[in-house]
Each structure stands twice: as C-alpha cells, then as structure tokens.
mmCIF file of C-alpha atoms in Angstrom:
data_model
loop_
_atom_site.group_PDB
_atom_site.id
_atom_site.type_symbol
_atom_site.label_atom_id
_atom_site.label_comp_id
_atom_site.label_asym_id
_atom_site.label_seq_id
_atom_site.Cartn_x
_atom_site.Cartn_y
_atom_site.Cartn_z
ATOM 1 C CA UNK M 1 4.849 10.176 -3.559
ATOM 2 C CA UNK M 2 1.251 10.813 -2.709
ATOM 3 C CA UNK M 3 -1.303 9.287 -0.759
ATOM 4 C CA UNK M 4 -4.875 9.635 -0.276
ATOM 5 C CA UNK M 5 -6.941 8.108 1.908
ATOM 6 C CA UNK M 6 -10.737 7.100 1.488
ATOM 7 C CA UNK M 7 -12.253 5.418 4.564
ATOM 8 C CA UNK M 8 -15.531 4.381 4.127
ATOM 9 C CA UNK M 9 -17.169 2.128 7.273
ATOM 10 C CA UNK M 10 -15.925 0.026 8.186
ATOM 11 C CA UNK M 11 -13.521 -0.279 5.348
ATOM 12 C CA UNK M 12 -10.616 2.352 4.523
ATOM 13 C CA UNK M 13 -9.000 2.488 0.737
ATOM 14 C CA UNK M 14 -5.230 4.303 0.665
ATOM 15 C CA UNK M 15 -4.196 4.967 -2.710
ATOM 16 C CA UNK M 16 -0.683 5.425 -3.732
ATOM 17 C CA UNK M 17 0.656 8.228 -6.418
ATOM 18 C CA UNK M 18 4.431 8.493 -7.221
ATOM 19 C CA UNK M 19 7.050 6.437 -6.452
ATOM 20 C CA UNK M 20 6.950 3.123 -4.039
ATOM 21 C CA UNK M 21 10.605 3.128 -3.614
ATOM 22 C CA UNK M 22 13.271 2.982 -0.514
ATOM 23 C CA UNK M 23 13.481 6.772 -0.846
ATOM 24 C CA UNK M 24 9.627 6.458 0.259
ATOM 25 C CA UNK M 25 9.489 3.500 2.422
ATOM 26 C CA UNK M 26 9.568 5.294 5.732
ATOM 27 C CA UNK M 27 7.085 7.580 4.847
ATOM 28 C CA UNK M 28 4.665 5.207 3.744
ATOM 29 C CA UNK M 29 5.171 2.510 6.444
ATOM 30 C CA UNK M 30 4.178 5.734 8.792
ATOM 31 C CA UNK M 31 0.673 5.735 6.815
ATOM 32 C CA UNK M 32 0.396 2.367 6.676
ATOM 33 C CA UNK M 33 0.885 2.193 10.433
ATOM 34 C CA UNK M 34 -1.516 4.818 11.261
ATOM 35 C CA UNK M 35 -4.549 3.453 9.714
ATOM 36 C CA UNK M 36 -5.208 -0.098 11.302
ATOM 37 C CA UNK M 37 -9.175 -0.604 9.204
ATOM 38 C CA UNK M 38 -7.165 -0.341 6.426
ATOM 39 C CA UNK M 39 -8.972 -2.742 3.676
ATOM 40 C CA UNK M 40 -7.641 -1.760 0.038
ATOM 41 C CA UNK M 41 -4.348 -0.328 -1.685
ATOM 42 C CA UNK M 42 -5.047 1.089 -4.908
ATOM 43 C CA UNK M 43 -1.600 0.385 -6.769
ATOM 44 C CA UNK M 44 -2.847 2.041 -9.866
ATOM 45 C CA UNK M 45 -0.966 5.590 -9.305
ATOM 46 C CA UNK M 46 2.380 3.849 -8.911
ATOM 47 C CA UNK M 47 4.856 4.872 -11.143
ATOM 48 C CA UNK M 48 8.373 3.106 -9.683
ATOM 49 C CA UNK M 49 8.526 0.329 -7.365
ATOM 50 C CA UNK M 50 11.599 -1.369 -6.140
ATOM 51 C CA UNK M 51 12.120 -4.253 -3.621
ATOM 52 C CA UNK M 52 11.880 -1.778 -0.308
ATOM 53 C CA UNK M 53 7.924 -1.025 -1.829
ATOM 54 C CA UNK M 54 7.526 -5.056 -2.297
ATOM 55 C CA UNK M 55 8.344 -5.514 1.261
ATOM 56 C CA UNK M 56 6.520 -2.834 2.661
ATOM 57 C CA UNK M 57 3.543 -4.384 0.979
ATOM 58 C CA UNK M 58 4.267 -7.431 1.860
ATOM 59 C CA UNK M 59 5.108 -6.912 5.297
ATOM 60 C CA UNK M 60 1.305 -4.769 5.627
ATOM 61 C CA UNK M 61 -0.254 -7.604 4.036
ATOM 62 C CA UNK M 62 1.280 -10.127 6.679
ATOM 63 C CA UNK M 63 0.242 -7.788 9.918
ATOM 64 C CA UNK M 64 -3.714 -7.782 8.529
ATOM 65 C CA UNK M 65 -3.186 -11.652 8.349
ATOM 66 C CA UNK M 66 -2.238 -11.814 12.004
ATOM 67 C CA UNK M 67 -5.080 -9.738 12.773
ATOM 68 C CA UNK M 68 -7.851 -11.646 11.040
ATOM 69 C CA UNK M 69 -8.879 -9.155 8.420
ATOM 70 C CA UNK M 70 -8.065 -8.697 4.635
ATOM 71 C CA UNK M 71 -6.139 -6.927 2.555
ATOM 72 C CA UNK M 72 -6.571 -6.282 -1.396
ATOM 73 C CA UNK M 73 -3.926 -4.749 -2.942
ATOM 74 C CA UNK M 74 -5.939 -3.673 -6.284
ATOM 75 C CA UNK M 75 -5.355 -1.654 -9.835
ATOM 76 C CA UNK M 76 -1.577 -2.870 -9.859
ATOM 77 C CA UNK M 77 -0.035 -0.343 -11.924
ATOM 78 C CA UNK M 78 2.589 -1.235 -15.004
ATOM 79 C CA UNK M 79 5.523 -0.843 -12.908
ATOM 80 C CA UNK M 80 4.084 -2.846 -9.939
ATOM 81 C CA UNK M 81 3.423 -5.425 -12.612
ATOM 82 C CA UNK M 82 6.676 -5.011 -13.510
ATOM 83 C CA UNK M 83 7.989 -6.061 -10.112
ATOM 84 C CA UNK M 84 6.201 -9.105 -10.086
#
C-alpha cells in the first residue's frame, strides 16, 4: 500500500493505493495519526479492503467528529464499494 499526501491550506487530501487490509492497518493508522488537518481520503486507489480498513476509517472519521471538523472519504473504489 501507498499513500500520498496533498495538503493544500488549510485542508490536507491523503490518498490511498494498494491494499486497505489488517496487513496494512498499522501502517496507515501511523499516517492517519500524523496528519491532524486531514480533510479528504481519496478511496479511489484501493484495491482490497477488509473489516481492519473499515474500522480504521471509521475510527478516523469518529476522532475528526470529536474535534469539530470534517471528514470526506471520496472516489470509493470497487472493492471499498464492495465492503459496504
């Protein structure tokens, strides 16, 4: 899995290339933590997600609640459609 970061102010993009997967989770959740402007996830790089990726979205999604800003997760890829 890949990641690339665009951060644009005072908004920040991370998109996601390869797998979203358990065997990834910590890695990500390291990027994830690391960035807290973090605005958008572009999903559309995704090529396997399993329930560790749908947490780790979910639980990113939940922390920019508690901190009053938003998060889009955008360009859901077929297998993140497939997961929901």
């Amino acid at each position: 899995m890949s990641t690339q970061q665009t951060t644009a102010d005072p908004s920040s993009v991370l998109r996601i290339e390869g797998e979203l997967t358990i065997f990834r989770a910590a890695e990500l959740k390291d990027v994830l933590s690391a960035e807290p402007r973090l605005q958008e996830i572009d999903l559309s790089g995704v090529t396997e997600m399993d329930s560790a990726g749908l947490q780790l979205l979910m639980a990113a999604k939940q922390a920019a609640t508690a901190e009053q800003r938003t998060l889009r997760l955008v360009a859901h890829s077929a297998a993140v459609i497939e997961v929901f």
